[in-house]
mmCIF file of C-alpha atoms in Angstrom:
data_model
loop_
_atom_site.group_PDB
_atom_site.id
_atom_site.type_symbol
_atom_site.label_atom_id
_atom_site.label_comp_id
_atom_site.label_asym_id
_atom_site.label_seq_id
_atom_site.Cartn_x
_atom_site.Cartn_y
_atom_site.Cartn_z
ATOM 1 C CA UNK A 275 -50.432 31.507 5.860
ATOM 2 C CA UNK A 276 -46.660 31.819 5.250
ATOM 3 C CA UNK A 277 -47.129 35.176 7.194
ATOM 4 C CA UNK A 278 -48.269 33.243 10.599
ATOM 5 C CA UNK A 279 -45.376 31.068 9.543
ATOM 6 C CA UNK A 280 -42.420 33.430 9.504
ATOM 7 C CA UNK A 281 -43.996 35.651 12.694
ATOM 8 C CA UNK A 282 -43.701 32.313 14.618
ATOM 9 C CA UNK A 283 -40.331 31.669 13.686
ATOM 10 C CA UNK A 284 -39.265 35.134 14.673
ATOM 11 C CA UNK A 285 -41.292 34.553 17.813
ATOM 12 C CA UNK A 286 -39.237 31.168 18.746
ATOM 13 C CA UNK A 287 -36.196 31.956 16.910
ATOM 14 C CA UNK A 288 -35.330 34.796 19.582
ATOM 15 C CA UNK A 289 -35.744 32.971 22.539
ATOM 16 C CA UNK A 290 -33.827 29.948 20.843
ATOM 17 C CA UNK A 291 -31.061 32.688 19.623
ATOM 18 C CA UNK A 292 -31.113 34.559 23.044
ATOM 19 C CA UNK A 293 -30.685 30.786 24.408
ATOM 20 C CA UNK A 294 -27.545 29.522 22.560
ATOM 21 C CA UNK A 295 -25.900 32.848 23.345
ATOM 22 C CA UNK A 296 -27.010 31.855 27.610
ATOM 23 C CA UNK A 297 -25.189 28.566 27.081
ATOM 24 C CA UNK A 298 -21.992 29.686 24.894
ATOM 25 C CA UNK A 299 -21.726 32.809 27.643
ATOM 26 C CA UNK A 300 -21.835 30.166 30.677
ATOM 27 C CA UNK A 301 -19.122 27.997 28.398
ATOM 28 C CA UNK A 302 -17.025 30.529 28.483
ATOM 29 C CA UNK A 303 -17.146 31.938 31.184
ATOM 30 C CA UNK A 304 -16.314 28.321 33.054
ATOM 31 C CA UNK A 305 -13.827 28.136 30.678
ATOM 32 C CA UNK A 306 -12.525 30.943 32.393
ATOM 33 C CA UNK A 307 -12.834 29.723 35.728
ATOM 34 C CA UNK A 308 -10.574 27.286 34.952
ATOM 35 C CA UNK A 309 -8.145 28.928 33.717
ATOM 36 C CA UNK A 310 -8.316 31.178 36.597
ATOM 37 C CA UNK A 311 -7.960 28.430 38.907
ATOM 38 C CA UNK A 312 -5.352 26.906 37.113
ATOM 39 C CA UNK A 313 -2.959 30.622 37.335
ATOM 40 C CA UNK A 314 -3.952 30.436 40.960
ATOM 41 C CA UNK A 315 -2.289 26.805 41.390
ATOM 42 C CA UNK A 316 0.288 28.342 39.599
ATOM 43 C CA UNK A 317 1.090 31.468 41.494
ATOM 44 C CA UNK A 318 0.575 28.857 44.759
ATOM 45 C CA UNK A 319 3.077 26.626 43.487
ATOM 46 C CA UNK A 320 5.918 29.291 42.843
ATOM 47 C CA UNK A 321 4.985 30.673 46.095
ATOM 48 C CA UNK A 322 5.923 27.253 47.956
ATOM 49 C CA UNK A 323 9.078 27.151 45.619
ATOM 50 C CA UNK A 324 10.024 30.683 46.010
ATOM 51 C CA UNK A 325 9.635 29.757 50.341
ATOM 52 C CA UNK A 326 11.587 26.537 49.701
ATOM 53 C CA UNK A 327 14.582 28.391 48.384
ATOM 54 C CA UNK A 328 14.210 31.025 50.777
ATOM 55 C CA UNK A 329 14.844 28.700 53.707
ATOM 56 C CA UNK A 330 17.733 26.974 51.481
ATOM 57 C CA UNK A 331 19.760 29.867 51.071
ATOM 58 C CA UNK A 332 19.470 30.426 54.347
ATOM 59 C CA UNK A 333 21.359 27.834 55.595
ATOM 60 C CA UNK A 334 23.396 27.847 53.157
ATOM 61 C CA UNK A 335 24.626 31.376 54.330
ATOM 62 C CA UNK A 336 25.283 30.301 57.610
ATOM 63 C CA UNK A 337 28.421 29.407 58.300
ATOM 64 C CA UNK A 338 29.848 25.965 57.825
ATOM 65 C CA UNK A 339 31.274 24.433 60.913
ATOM 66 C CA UNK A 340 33.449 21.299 59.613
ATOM 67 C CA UNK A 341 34.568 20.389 62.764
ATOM 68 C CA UNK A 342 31.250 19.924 64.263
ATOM 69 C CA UNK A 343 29.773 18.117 60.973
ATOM 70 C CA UNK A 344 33.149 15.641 61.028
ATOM 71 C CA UNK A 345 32.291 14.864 65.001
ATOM 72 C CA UNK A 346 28.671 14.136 63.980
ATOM 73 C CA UNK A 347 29.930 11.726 61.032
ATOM 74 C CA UNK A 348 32.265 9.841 63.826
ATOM 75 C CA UNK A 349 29.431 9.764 66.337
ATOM 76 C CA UNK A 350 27.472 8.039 63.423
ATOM 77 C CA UNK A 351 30.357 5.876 62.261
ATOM 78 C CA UNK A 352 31.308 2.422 63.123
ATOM 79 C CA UNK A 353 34.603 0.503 62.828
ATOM 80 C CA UNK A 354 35.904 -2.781 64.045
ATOM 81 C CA UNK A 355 39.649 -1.498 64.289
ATOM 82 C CA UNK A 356 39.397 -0.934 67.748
ATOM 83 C CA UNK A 357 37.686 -4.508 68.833
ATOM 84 C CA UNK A 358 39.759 -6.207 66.299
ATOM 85 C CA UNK A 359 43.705 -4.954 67.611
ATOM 86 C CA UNK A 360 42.399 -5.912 71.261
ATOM 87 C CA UNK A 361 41.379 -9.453 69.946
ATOM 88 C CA UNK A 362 44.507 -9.779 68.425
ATOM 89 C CA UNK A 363 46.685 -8.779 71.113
ATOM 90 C CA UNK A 364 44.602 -11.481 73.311
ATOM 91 C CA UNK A 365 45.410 -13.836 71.021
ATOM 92 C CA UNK A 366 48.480 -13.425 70.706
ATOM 93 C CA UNK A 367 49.349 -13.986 74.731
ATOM 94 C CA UNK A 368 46.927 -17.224 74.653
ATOM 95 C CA UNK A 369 48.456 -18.671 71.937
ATOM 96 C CA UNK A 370 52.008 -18.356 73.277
ATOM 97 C CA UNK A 371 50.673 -20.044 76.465
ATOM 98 C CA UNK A 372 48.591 -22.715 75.303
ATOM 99 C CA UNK A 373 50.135 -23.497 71.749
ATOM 100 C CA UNK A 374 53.754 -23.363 73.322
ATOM 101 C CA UNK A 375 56.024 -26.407 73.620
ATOM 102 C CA UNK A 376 58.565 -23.838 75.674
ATOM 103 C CA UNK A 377 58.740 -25.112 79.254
ATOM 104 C CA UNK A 378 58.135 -22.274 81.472
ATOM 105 C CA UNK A 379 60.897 -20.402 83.082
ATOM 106 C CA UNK A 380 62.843 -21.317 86.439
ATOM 107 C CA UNK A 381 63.165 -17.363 87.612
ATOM 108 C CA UNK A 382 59.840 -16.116 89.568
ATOM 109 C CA UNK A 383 59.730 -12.800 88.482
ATOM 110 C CA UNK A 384 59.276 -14.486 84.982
ATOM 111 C CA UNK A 385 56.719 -17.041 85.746
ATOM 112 C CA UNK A 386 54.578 -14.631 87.580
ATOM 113 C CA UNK A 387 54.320 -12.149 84.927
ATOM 114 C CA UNK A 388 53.484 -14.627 82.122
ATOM 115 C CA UNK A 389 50.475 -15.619 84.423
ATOM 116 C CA UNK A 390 49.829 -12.229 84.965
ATOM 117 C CA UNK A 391 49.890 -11.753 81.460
ATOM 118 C CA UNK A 392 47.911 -15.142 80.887
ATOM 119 C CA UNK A 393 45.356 -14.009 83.486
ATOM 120 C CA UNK A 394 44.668 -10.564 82.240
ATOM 121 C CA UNK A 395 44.156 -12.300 78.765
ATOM 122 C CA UNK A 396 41.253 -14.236 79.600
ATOM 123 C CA UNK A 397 39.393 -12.133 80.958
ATOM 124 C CA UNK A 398 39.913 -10.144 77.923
ATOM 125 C CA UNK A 399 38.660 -13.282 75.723
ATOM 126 C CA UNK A 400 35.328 -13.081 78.527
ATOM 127 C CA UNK A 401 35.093 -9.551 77.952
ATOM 128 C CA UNK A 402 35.470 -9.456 73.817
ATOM 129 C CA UNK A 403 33.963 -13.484 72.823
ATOM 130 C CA UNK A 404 32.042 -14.446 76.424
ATOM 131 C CA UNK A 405 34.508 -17.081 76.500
ATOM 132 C CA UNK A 406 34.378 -19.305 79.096
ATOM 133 C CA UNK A 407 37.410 -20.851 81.453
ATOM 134 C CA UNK A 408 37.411 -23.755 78.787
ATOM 135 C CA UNK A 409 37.553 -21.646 75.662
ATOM 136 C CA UNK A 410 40.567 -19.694 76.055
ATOM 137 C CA UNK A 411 42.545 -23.027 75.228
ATOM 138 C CA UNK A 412 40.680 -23.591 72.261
ATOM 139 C CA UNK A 413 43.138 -20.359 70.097
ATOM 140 C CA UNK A 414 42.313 -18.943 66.629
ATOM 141 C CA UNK A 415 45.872 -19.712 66.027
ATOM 142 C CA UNK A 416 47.142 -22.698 66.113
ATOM 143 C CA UNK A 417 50.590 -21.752 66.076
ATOM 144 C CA UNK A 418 52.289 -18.756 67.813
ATOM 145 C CA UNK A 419 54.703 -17.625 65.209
ATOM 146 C CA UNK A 420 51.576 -17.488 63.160
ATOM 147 C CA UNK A 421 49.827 -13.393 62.235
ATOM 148 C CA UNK A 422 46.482 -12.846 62.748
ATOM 149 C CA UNK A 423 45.351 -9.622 60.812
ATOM 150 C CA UNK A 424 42.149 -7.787 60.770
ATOM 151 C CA UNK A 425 41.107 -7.896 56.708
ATOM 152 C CA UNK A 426 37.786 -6.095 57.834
ATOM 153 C CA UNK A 427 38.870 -2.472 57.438
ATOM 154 C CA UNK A 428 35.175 -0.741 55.819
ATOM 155 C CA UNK A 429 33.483 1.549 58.281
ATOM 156 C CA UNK A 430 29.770 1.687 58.567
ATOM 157 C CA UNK A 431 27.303 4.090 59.944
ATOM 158 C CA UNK A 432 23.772 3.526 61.848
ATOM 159 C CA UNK A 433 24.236 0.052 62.091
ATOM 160 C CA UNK A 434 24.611 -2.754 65.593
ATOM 161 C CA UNK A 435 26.478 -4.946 63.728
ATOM 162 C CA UNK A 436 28.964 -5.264 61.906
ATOM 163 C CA UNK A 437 30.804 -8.319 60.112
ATOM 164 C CA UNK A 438 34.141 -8.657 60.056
ATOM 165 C CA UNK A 439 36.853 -10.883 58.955
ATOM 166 C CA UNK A 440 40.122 -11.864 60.270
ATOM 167 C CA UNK A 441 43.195 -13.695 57.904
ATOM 168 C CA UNK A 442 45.679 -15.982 59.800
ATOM 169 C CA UNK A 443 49.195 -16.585 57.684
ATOM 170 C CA UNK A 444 51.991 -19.130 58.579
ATOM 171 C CA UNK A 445 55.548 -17.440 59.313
ATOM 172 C CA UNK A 446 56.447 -18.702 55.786
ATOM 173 C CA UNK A 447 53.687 -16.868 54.632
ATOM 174 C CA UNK A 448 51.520 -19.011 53.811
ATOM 175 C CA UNK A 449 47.771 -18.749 54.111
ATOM 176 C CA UNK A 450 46.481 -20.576 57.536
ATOM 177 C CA UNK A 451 42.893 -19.585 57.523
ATOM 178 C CA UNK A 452 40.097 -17.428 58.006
ATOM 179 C CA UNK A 453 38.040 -16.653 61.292
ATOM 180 C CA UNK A 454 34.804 -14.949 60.142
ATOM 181 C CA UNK A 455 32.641 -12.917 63.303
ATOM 182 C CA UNK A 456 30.379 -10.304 63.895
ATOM 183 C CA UNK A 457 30.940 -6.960 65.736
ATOM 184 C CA UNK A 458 27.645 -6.300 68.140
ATOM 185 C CA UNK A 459 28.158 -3.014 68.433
ATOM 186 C CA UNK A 460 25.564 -2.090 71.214
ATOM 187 C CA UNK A 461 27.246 -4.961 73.635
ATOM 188 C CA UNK A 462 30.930 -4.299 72.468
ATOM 189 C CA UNK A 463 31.096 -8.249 71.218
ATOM 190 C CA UNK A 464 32.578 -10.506 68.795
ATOM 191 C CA UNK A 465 29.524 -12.815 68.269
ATOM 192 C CA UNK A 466 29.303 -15.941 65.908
ATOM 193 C CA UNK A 467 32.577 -16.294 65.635
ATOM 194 C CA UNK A 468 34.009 -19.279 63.069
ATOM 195 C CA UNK A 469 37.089 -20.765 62.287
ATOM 196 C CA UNK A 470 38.179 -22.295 59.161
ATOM 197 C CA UNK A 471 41.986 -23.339 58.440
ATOM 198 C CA UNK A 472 43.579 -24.225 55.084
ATOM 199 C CA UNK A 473 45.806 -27.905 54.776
ATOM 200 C CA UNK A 474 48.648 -25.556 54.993
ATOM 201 C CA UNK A 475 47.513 -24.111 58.592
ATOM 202 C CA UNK A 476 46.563 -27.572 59.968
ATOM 203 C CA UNK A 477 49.559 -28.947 58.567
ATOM 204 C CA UNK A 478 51.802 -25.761 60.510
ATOM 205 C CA UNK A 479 49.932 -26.988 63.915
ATOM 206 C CA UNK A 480 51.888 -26.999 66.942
ATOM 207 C CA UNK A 481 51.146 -30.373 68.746
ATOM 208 C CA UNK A 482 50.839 -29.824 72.557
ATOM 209 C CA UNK A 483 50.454 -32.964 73.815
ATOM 210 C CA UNK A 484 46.181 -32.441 73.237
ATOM 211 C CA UNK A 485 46.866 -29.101 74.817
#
């Protein structure tokens, strides 16, 4: 009896043995697999990286041509400077017209060329603000001996618009006010443009008669 018993074991034990070895040989050998796949993501990966450097070295051994990067930065680059020293030169001839208590001169020659210079300076404002025939009396400055100074000197790049801010001072130095605005770039454009004066600047207005 324990004869029959051991020649069965022996006859299931090998298939059982010859079984286990099947399974641990397929373990393996996926175990493999992966690790093969993973050295293959590898070798793909410093492939791309090796490429990627490849094409960075090669610009970077061409040769550097300053002058045509710094004309691609100015192309890029916005600032008010220019928009803001024609506003203030407009402002300037309006406010000696309109916030003037000076009669104006006897000689022609003289006369003529302040309208000239009056004329030229409103269509200016129209050009810069859209200002209309009634807004060129209506100055930033409310006196002429006043200076108006652009405070908004920060470029910018990629961008329409641009805000900017102007400083008004009394001729004793004094602060007169602010007039805030925005640059529309596209449309060349001082756009919501507001005033706001101090007790010192209203106090250094020149009274023309509601002028």
């Amino acid at each position: 009896m324990q004869s029959r018993t051991v020649s069965g074991l022996k006859a299931y034990g090998i298939p059982i043995v010859l079984g286990l070895f099947a399974l641990i040989l397929v373990f393996l050998i996926l175990q493999q697999n992966k690790k093969i796949e993973a050295l293959e993501s590898d070798i793909a990966g410093t492939q791309e990286l090796l490429q990627g450097a490849q094409a960075t070295k090669e610009k970077v051994d061409q040769p550097f041509d300053s002058k045509e990067h710094e004309e691609i930065l100015q192309s890029r680059t916005v600032s008010a400077k220019k928009i803001g020293a024609e506003i203030i030169a407009v402002e300037d001839v309006l406010t000696s017209f309109y916030k003037s208590n000076e009669p104006l001169p006897d000689d022609q020659d003289e006369y003529d060329k302040i309208v000239k210079d009056l004329e030229k300076a409103k269509a200016e404002n129209t050009r810069l603000t859209n200002a209309t025939e009634g807004d060129h009396i209506q100055t930033w400055k409310l006196n002429p001996e006043w200076t108006l100074k652009l405070e908004s000197i920060v470029t910018y790049q990629d961008t329409d618009n641009v805000p900017v801010l102007f400083s008004m001072t009394t001729k004793s130095g004094k602060s007169a006010g602010l007039i805030y605005a925005v640059y529309d770039v596209v449309n060349y454009k001082l756009t919501n443009i507001s005033r706001h004066y101090t007790t010192d600047g209203l106090d250094d207005e020149v009274d023309v008669g509601g002028a």
